[in-house]
Amino acid sequence: MPERIPLEALTALPTVVALSVSHSGEEVAFYADWTGRFELYVLNLRTRERRQVTNGEAPKGIRAGFVWSHDDRRILFSRDHDGDERQALFEVTLASGEVRALHHSPESMDYAVDAHPGGQRVLVNSTRGGQMNVHVYDLTREGEDAWTALTRLPNTTQAVAWSPDGTQLTLNTNESADLRNVDGYVLNADGSGLRRVLRVREGSRDEVGRWHPDGRRVAVASDADGHSRVGLLTLESGEVTWLTPADGVTEEEPGRFSPDGRWLSVIRNEESTLTPVLYDTQTGQARELRLPPGLAYGTEFALGGTRLLFQYTTTTTRPEVLLYDLRTDTFGVLLPAEYGEVDPADFVPGEYVRYPTEGGLHVPAILYRPGSAQPGERFPALVCVHGGPAAQFFRAFNAQIQFLADRGYVVLCPNVRGSTGYGVEWRDANLMDWGGRDLEDVAAGAEYLGTLDFVDPGRVGVFGGSYGGYLSYLAAVKKPDLFKVSVPIVGITDLHQLHEDNSRVMPQLGYYFRTLMGDPVEQAELWRDRSPVTHAANLKAHMFMMHGVNDPRCPVNQARGFRDALLSHGREEGRDFEYVEFGDEGHGAGDIAGRTRSYRLLADYLARRL
C-alpha cells in the first residue's frame, strides 16, 4: 500500500515535555526539541514570550524533571550521558543562561525534587551511598560538603516536597517485611523525627504527596480498597478525608493544590484515558472540566490559580499545551501541536477493544488498522507490548504506531495483566508470574488478530521495549508456533542476571524487581523458567534484537546473552535472527536522530520478514 507519512518528517516533529509552572505562576518551563535536540525553554504566560535558556546543556533524552528555585531565577535539572542514567545535577541562571554543574559522584543518580522556601537548598532523591534515599544539596557550598543525607533506609525511599515553611518534608518508603508495602512519612528538615503518617493496610501502596498551603494537610493516595483513591490527610489528627469514590473502579492520582488551597488537582485514569478533575478541599465535591474527548495530563495551576495548564492529545492528534480558564470553563491553546510536512488526516484512530483471554477474562486494548484498506484486503499484524510492567497504553497519540499503520500493519496494543489503570487485582495479576498470565494475554492478542477479516493470520508478529521486549523474547520461545517475527527492543532475557546488575547499578530497580518476582534464591526455579534465554533453543520465529550499549535498566548483556545462546544452538545471524547495538543510546532512543534510526530499521526489517 502507498506510504503517506514520510519517516523523516514524522520523527522530526517537535516534542514538548515536562512542563513546570514557576512559583509565581507567571511562567512555565519545559523541554522541547525544536532545534533537533532537547533544550530548556521558559514561556511567559501573559505575554507569550518564549526564550531558550540552555544551549546544548540539556539532556539528550528526558528521563528526569527539573525544579524552579523559590525565587524563580534559576532552574535545577538532571542530565546523564548518552542514556547511561548517571543523572547529574545542573543549575541554569535564567537571566544570563549560565549553566553550572553541581557536585556529582559518577556512579550515583541525582534527581532534583523541590526547592527549599529559604532559597539555598534543594531536595534530591539520590543513590549516593547505595539505595535510593533522600538528600539535601546546599547551593552555597562546594564538593562533598554540599550534600547531606537525610535518610539511610535499606529500601527505596523518595521525597516528595518541602512543607510551606520549609521545616518538614513528605516522603514514601517501606519499613515492612512485605516488599510490596509503601507507607507515607513526614521528616524534619534536618533529618530527624521520621514519622509514619499513613498506612491504610500493610501490603498496600499508601503514599503521601504535596502539602496544602495551610501546612497542616497533605494529599495522599492509597490502593488498599483495590483501586487508587485520593484523599486529604490532616497530620495532627491522622484523619483522612477520601475524595475518590469508593466504587472499586475509579482510579485517581493526586497532583497539586491551587495557591489558595481551595482545589486539589487529580488525574482520573479510566478506560485508557486520563482526565483532570478538581476536588474542593472544603466540601470534597468534584469539578470536571469541559473538555472534548481525549487524554489530558501534566496538570499545573498558573496565573494565581485562575488557570490550569496541561497537555492534551488523542490517538489522531499530537500533544498540545492547553490553558484552561477556571473562571469561565473555557480553554485556549498555549502551544499548538506541529505537523510540518505530515498531513494529520493520514493518522488513523485507535479503536478501544476488549478481546478474550484465559479464564473467561477480557483484555482491554487499542487497535489500529491501516487507513487505506480495501474490501477483502488482508494485512500483516503486530502485537505491541508496553514496558513496565506497571504501565499501560493510553488512547493517546503514538508516532511509532501511526508509522506502522501507514506502512500497512494492523497493530494491537493490549493492557495485559500487570498493567495499571484497571485496579489492583489486574495490576497484580502477574506478581510472581512474569511470563505467565501476561504472556497468555499476549498470545490471546495474536489469536484475536487472526480472527479479524482484515488480518492475514499467517503473518503476525510481536514487538515491544523493556518489559515489552521481555515478553517479545519470551513469546517467541514459549509460543514458538504463534508468531512469524519477534522484535525485542532493550528487552530482558535472564532474570537472575538482570537482578544482579540492577542491584549493583540501579539498586531501586533491584528492589522493585524483588517486589514483583520474589527472592532470586527462593524462587530460582521460577526465575530460570521465566527467563527467555533458558528456552532459546525453541525459537522458530525470525527475531530482530535492538539494544543500547549504555542501558543500565536492561543492560546490553541481556541481548548479547540471548544472541550467544542462539549461536550455541546452531542458529545463524542473518538466517535466523538479526542483531544491532547502538553505542550512543541507553534504554531506548532519546532524540530525533535515534528515533529516526530505530523506525527505519524496524520498517526495513518488517518489510523483509513479515
PDB file of N, CA, C and O in Angstrom, residues 506-555:
ATOM      1  N   MET A 506      21.545   0.070  39.667  1.00  0.00           N
ATOM      2  CA  MET A 506      20.325   0.819  39.939  1.00  0.00           C
ATOM      3  C   MET A 506      19.578   0.113  41.078  1.00  0.00           C
ATOM      4  O   MET A 506      18.592  -0.596  40.843  1.00  0.00           O
ATOM      5  N   PRO A 507      20.045   0.280  42.319  1.00  0.00           N
ATOM      6  CA  PRO A 507      19.504  -0.527  43.429  1.00  0.00           C
ATOM      7  C   PRO A 507      18.003  -0.371  43.628  1.00  0.00           C
ATOM      8  O   PRO A 507      17.355  -1.317  44.093  1.00  0.00           O
ATOM      9  N   GLN A 508      17.447   0.771  43.255  1.00  0.00           N
ATOM     10  CA  GLN A 508      15.998   0.928  43.387  1.00  0.00           C
ATOM     11  C   GLN A 508      15.253  -0.012  42.450  1.00  0.00           C
ATOM     12  O   GLN A 508      14.136  -0.458  42.752  1.00  0.00           O
ATOM     13  N   LEU A 509      15.857  -0.346  41.296  1.00  0.00           N
ATOM     14  CA  LEU A 509      15.229  -1.293  40.385  1.00  0.00           C
ATOM     15  C   LEU A 509      15.397  -2.733  40.857  1.00  0.00           C
ATOM     16  O   LEU A 509      14.511  -3.572  40.656  1.00  0.00           O
ATOM     17  N   GLY A 510      16.532  -3.033  41.469  1.00  0.00           N
ATOM     18  CA  GLY A 510      16.702  -4.355  42.054  1.00  0.00           C
ATOM     19  C   GLY A 510      15.643  -4.614  43.115  1.00  0.00           C
ATOM     20  O   GLY A 510      15.055  -5.701  43.188  1.00  0.00           O
ATOM     21  N   TYR A 511      15.388  -3.604  43.932  1.00  0.00           N
ATOM     22  CA  TYR A 511      14.348  -3.712  44.958  1.00  0.00           C
ATOM     23  C   TYR A 511      12.972  -3.865  44.305  1.00  0.00           C
ATOM     24  O   TYR A 511      12.167  -4.720  44.700  1.00  0.00           O
ATOM     25  N   TYR A 512      12.695  -3.050  43.304  1.00  0.00           N
ATOM     26  CA  TYR A 512      11.409  -3.116  42.593  1.00  0.00           C
ATOM     27  C   TYR A 512      11.199  -4.500  41.989  1.00  0.00           C
ATOM     28  O   TYR A 512      10.097  -5.061  42.069  1.00  0.00           O
ATOM     29  N   PHE A 513      12.242  -5.073  41.423  1.00  0.00           N
ATOM     30  CA  PHE A 513      12.127  -6.387  40.794  1.00  0.00           C
ATOM     31  C   PHE A 513      11.763  -7.452  41.828  1.00  0.00           C
ATOM     32  O   PHE A 513      10.954  -8.349  41.579  1.00  0.00           O
ATOM     33  N   ARG A 514      12.352  -7.352  43.038  1.00  0.00           N
ATOM     34  CA  ARG A 514      12.021  -8.322  44.084  1.00  0.00           C
ATOM     35  C   ARG A 514      10.572  -8.168  44.551  1.00  0.00           C
ATOM     36  O   ARG A 514       9.945  -9.152  44.958  1.00  0.00           O
ATOM     37  N   THR A 515      10.029  -6.940  44.496  1.00  0.00           N
ATOM     38  CA  THR A 515       8.620  -6.778  44.875  1.00  0.00           C
ATOM     39  C   THR A 515       7.705  -7.490  43.895  1.00  0.00           C
ATOM     40  O   THR A 515       6.573  -7.848  44.242  1.00  0.00           O
ATOM     41  N   LEU A 516       8.181  -7.702  42.664  1.00  0.00           N
ATOM     42  CA  LEU A 516       7.348  -8.322  41.636  1.00  0.00           C
ATOM     43  C   LEU A 516       7.564  -9.820  41.497  1.00  0.00           C
ATOM     44  O   LEU A 516       6.626 -10.565  41.207  1.00  0.00           O
ATOM     45  N   MET A 517       8.823 -10.267  41.681  1.00  0.00           N
ATOM     46  CA  MET A 517       9.135 -11.673  41.380  1.00  0.00           C
ATOM     47  C   MET A 517       9.797 -12.425  42.528  1.00  0.00           C
ATOM     48  O   MET A 517      10.250 -13.548  42.347  1.00  0.00           O
ATOM     49  N   GLY A 518       9.837 -11.813  43.724  1.00  0.00           N
ATOM     50  CA  GLY A 518      10.328 -12.536  44.884  1.00  0.00           C
ATOM     51  C   GLY A 518      11.838 -12.586  44.998  1.00  0.00           C
ATOM     52  O   GLY A 518      12.564 -11.819  44.373  1.00  0.00           O
ATOM     53  N   ASP A 519      12.319 -13.520  45.789  1.00  0.00           N
ATOM     54  CA  ASP A 519      13.743 -13.663  46.087  1.00  0.00           C
ATOM     55  C   ASP A 519      14.434 -14.511  45.019  1.00  0.00           C
ATOM     56  O   ASP A 519      13.921 -15.568  44.630  1.00  0.00           O
ATOM     57  N   PRO A 520      15.629 -14.092  44.555  1.00  0.00           N
ATOM     58  CA  PRO A 520      16.294 -14.833  43.468  1.00  0.00           C
ATOM     59  C   PRO A 520      16.750 -16.232  43.869  1.00  0.00           C
ATOM     60  O   PRO A 520      16.897 -17.099  42.995  1.00  0.00           O
ATOM     61  N   VAL A 521      16.948 -16.474  45.151  1.00  0.00           N
ATOM     62  CA  VAL A 521      17.351 -17.813  45.600  1.00  0.00           C
ATOM     63  C   VAL A 521      16.126 -18.681  45.850  1.00  0.00           C
ATOM     64  O   VAL A 521      16.012 -19.801  45.351  1.00  0.00           O
ATOM     65  N   GLU A 522      15.194 -18.143  46.616  1.00  0.00           N
ATOM     66  CA  GLU A 522      13.991 -18.905  46.937  1.00  0.00           C
ATOM     67  C   GLU A 522      13.169 -19.233  45.697  1.00  0.00           C
ATOM     68  O   GLU A 522      12.525 -20.288  45.621  1.00  0.00           O
ATOM     69  N   GLN A 523      13.191 -18.322  44.734  1.00  0.00           N
ATOM     70  CA  GLN A 523      12.397 -18.506  43.511  1.00  0.00           C
ATOM     71  C   GLN A 523      13.278 -18.835  42.310  1.00  0.00           C
ATOM     72  O   GLN A 523      12.930 -18.532  41.164  1.00  0.00           O
ATOM     73  N   ALA A 524      14.419 -19.455  42.555  1.00  0.00           N
ATOM     74  CA  ALA A 524      15.399 -19.683  41.491  1.00  0.00           C
ATOM     75  C   ALA A 524      14.819 -20.481  40.326  1.00  0.00           C
ATOM     76  O   ALA A 524      15.057 -20.161  39.152  1.00  0.00           O
ATOM     77  N   GLU A 525      14.056 -21.525  40.632  1.00  0.00           N
ATOM     78  CA  GLU A 525      13.497 -22.341  39.556  1.00  0.00           C
ATOM     79  C   GLU A 525      12.515 -21.540  38.707  1.00  0.00           C
ATOM     80  O   GLU A 525      12.521 -21.630  37.471  1.00  0.00           O
ATOM     81  N   LEU A 526      11.655 -20.758  39.378  1.00  0.00           N
ATOM     82  CA  LEU A 526      10.713 -19.914  38.645  1.00  0.00           C
ATOM     83  C   LEU A 526      11.451 -18.909  37.776  1.00  0.00           C
ATOM     84  O   LEU A 526      11.106 -18.720  36.600  1.00  0.00           O
ATOM     85  N   TRP A 527      12.482 -18.259  38.330  1.00  0.00           N
ATOM     86  CA  TRP A 527      13.231 -17.261  37.574  1.00  0.00           C
ATOM     87  C   TRP A 527      13.885 -17.865  36.334  1.00  0.00           C
ATOM     88  O   TRP A 527      13.911 -17.239  35.278  1.00  0.00           O
ATOM     89  N   ARG A 528      14.424 -19.084  36.479  1.00  0.00           N
ATOM     90  CA  ARG A 528      15.045 -19.725  35.322  1.00  0.00           C
ATOM     91  C   ARG A 528      13.996 -20.051  34.256  1.00  0.00           C
ATOM     92  O   ARG A 528      14.227 -19.856  33.060  1.00  0.00           O
ATOM     93  N   ASP A 529      12.860 -20.572  34.702  1.00  0.00           N
ATOM     94  CA  ASP A 529      11.816 -20.926  33.733  1.00  0.00           C
ATOM     95  C   ASP A 529      11.290 -19.704  33.008  1.00  0.00           C
ATOM     96  O   ASP A 529      10.941 -19.784  31.822  1.00  0.00           O
ATOM     97  N   ARG A 530      11.201 -18.573  33.669  1.00  0.00           N
ATOM     98  CA  ARG A 530      10.647 -17.371  33.056  1.00  0.00           C
ATOM     99  C   ARG A 530      11.714 -16.507  32.384  1.00  0.00           C
ATOM    100  O   ARG A 530      11.420 -15.388  31.973  1.00  0.00           O
ATOM    101  N   SER A 531      12.912 -17.008  32.272  1.00  0.00           N
ATOM    102  CA  SER A 531      13.981 -16.311  31.551  1.00  0.00           C
ATOM    103  C   SER A 531      14.009 -16.814  30.111  1.00  0.00           C
ATOM    104  O   SER A 531      14.220 -18.011  29.869  1.00  0.00           O
ATOM    105  N   PRO A 532      13.800 -15.949  29.127  1.00  0.00           N
ATOM    106  CA  PRO A 532      13.801 -16.405  27.734  1.00  0.00           C
ATOM    107  C   PRO A 532      15.050 -17.164  27.326  1.00  0.00           C
ATOM    108  O   PRO A 532      14.980 -18.093  26.509  1.00  0.00           O
ATOM    109  N   VAL A 533      16.217 -16.799  27.896  1.00  0.00           N
ATOM    110  CA  VAL A 533      17.452 -17.451  27.480  1.00  0.00           C
ATOM    111  C   VAL A 533      17.413 -18.950  27.778  1.00  0.00           C
ATOM    112  O   VAL A 533      18.058 -19.757  27.071  1.00  0.00           O
ATOM    113  N   THR A 534      16.641 -19.357  28.790  1.00  0.00           N
ATOM    114  CA  THR A 534      16.524 -20.777  29.135  1.00  0.00           C
ATOM    115  C   THR A 534      15.911 -21.579  27.988  1.00  0.00           C
ATOM    116  O   THR A 534      16.215 -22.766  27.812  1.00  0.00           O
ATOM    117  N   HIS A 535      15.069 -20.918  27.202  1.00  0.00           N
ATOM    118  CA  HIS A 535      14.306 -21.608  26.161  1.00  0.00           C
ATOM    119  C   HIS A 535      14.734 -21.187  24.750  1.00  0.00           C
ATOM    120  O   HIS A 535      13.979 -21.361  23.797  1.00  0.00           O
ATOM    121  N   ALA A 536      15.935 -20.640  24.614  1.00  0.00           N
ATOM    122  CA  ALA A 536      16.382 -20.110  23.325  1.00  0.00           C
ATOM    123  C   ALA A 536      16.342 -21.162  22.222  1.00  0.00           C
ATOM    124  O   ALA A 536      16.103 -20.834  21.040  1.00  0.00           O
ATOM    125  N   ALA A 537      16.535 -22.422  22.581  1.00  0.00           N
ATOM    126  CA  ALA A 537      16.552 -23.484  21.563  1.00  0.00           C
ATOM    127  C   ALA A 537      15.204 -23.653  20.878  1.00  0.00           C
ATOM    128  O   ALA A 537      15.128 -24.248  19.794  1.00  0.00           O
ATOM    129  N   ASN A 538      14.130 -23.120  21.484  1.00  0.00           N
ATOM    130  CA  ASN A 538      12.790 -23.287  20.915  1.00  0.00           C
ATOM    131  C   ASN A 538      12.448 -22.263  19.832  1.00  0.00           C
ATOM    132  O   ASN A 538      11.373 -22.348  19.232  1.00  0.00           O
ATOM    133  N   LEU A 539      13.330 -21.312  19.587  1.00  0.00           N
ATOM    134  CA  LEU A 539      12.994 -20.225  18.665  1.00  0.00           C
ATOM    135  C   LEU A 539      12.708 -20.739  17.255  1.00  0.00           C
ATOM    136  O   LEU A 539      13.516 -21.444  16.662  1.00  0.00           O
ATOM    137  N   LYS A 540      11.529 -20.378  16.740  1.00  0.00           N
ATOM    138  CA  LYS A 540      11.166 -20.648  15.353  1.00  0.00           C
ATOM    139  C   LYS A 540      10.941 -19.353  14.584  1.00  0.00           C
ATOM    140  O   LYS A 540      11.273 -19.269  13.393  1.00  0.00           O
ATOM    141  N   ALA A 541      10.339 -18.360  15.240  1.00  0.00           N
ATOM    142  CA  ALA A 541      10.114 -17.074  14.590  1.00  0.00           C
ATOM    143  C   ALA A 541      11.448 -16.433  14.249  1.00  0.00           C
ATOM    144  O   ALA A 541      12.454 -16.661  14.924  1.00  0.00           O
ATOM    145  N   HIS A 542      11.459 -15.621  13.196  1.00  0.00           N
ATOM    146  CA  HIS A 542      12.661 -14.829  12.937  1.00  0.00           C
ATOM    147  C   HIS A 542      12.680 -13.679  13.934  1.00  0.00           C
ATOM    148  O   HIS A 542      11.630 -13.105  14.250  1.00  0.00           O
ATOM    149  N   MET A 543      13.855 -13.342  14.442  1.00  0.00           N
ATOM    150  CA  MET A 543      13.957 -12.345  15.510  1.00  0.00           C
ATOM    151  C   MET A 543      14.907 -11.222  15.127  1.00  0.00           C
ATOM    152  O   MET A 543      15.948 -11.456  14.489  1.00  0.00           O
ATOM    153  N   PHE A 544      14.547 -10.011  15.532  1.00  0.00           N
ATOM    154  CA  PHE A 544      15.403  -8.831  15.350  1.00  0.00           C
ATOM    155  C   PHE A 544      15.572  -8.169  16.705  1.00  0.00           C
ATOM    156  O   PHE A 544      14.619  -7.643  17.276  1.00  0.00           O
ATOM    157  N   MET A 545      16.795  -8.220  17.236  1.00  0.00           N
ATOM    158  CA  MET A 545      17.101  -7.647  18.551  1.00  0.00           C
ATOM    159  C   MET A 545      17.752  -6.280  18.390  1.00  0.00           C
ATOM    160  O   MET A 545      18.707  -6.123  17.620  1.00  0.00           O
ATOM    161  N   MET A 546      17.252  -5.277  19.149  1.00  0.00           N
ATOM    162  CA  MET A 546      17.853  -3.947  19.187  1.00  0.00           C
ATOM    163  C   MET A 546      18.141  -3.582  20.637  1.00  0.00           C
ATOM    164  O   MET A 546      17.280  -3.785  21.502  1.00  0.00           O
ATOM    165  N   HIS A 547      19.323  -3.040  20.898  1.00  0.00           N
ATOM    166  CA  HIS A 547      19.678  -2.716  22.283  1.00  0.00           C
ATOM    167  C   HIS A 547      20.712  -1.587  22.328  1.00  0.00           C
ATOM    168  O   HIS A 547      21.602  -1.513  21.482  1.00  0.00           O
ATOM    169  N   GLY A 548      20.589  -0.715  23.333  1.00  0.00           N
ATOM    170  CA  GLY A 548      21.564   0.341  23.559  1.00  0.00           C
ATOM    171  C   GLY A 548      22.690  -0.141  24.452  1.00  0.00           C
ATOM    172  O   GLY A 548      22.444  -0.770  25.494  1.00  0.00           O
ATOM    173  N   VAL A 549      23.908   0.171  24.088  1.00  0.00           N
ATOM    174  CA  VAL A 549      25.076  -0.286  24.840  1.00  0.00           C
ATOM    175  C   VAL A 549      25.114   0.326  26.242  1.00  0.00           C
ATOM    176  O   VAL A 549      25.606  -0.291  27.193  1.00  0.00           O
ATOM    177  N   ASN A 550      24.568   1.543  26.404  1.00  0.00           N
ATOM    178  CA  ASN A 550      24.664   2.251  27.683  1.00  0.00           C
ATOM    179  C   ASN A 550      23.476   1.993  28.610  1.00  0.00           C
ATOM    180  O   ASN A 550      23.334   2.680  29.618  1.00  0.00           O
ATOM    181  N   ASP A 551      22.642   1.040  28.270  1.00  0.00           N
ATOM    182  CA  ASP A 551      21.412   0.796  29.029  1.00  0.00           C
ATOM    183  C   ASP A 551      21.719   0.245  30.427  1.00  0.00           C
ATOM    184  O   ASP A 551      22.258  -0.845  30.556  1.00  0.00           O
ATOM    185  N   PRO A 552      21.358   0.991  31.516  1.00  0.00           N
ATOM    186  CA  PRO A 552      21.572   0.452  32.857  1.00  0.00           C
ATOM    187  C   PRO A 552      20.357  -0.293  33.399  1.00  0.00           C
ATOM    188  O   PRO A 552      20.468  -1.017  34.376  1.00  0.00           O
ATOM    189  N   ARG A 553      19.185  -0.096  32.788  1.00  0.00           N
ATOM    190  CA  ARG A 553      17.955  -0.730  33.276  1.00  0.00           C
ATOM    191  C   ARG A 553      17.880  -2.187  32.832  1.00  0.00           C
ATOM    192  O   ARG A 553      17.630  -3.079  33.630  1.00  0.00           O
ATOM    193  N   CYS A 554      18.054  -2.380  31.556  1.00  0.00           N
ATOM    194  CA  CYS A 554      18.122  -3.724  30.974  1.00  0.00           C
ATOM    195  C   CYS A 554      19.454  -3.782  30.230  1.00  0.00           C
ATOM    196  O   CYS A 554      19.523  -3.500  29.032  1.00  0.00           O
ATOM    197  N   PRO A 555      20.538  -4.081  30.922  1.00  0.00           N
ATOM    198  CA  PRO A 555      21.869  -3.968  30.322  1.00  0.00           C
ATOM    199  C   PRO A 555      22.016  -4.765  29.029  1.00  0.00           C
ATOM    200  O   PRO A 555      21.306  -5.752  28.797  1.00  0.00           O
TER     201      PRO A 555
END
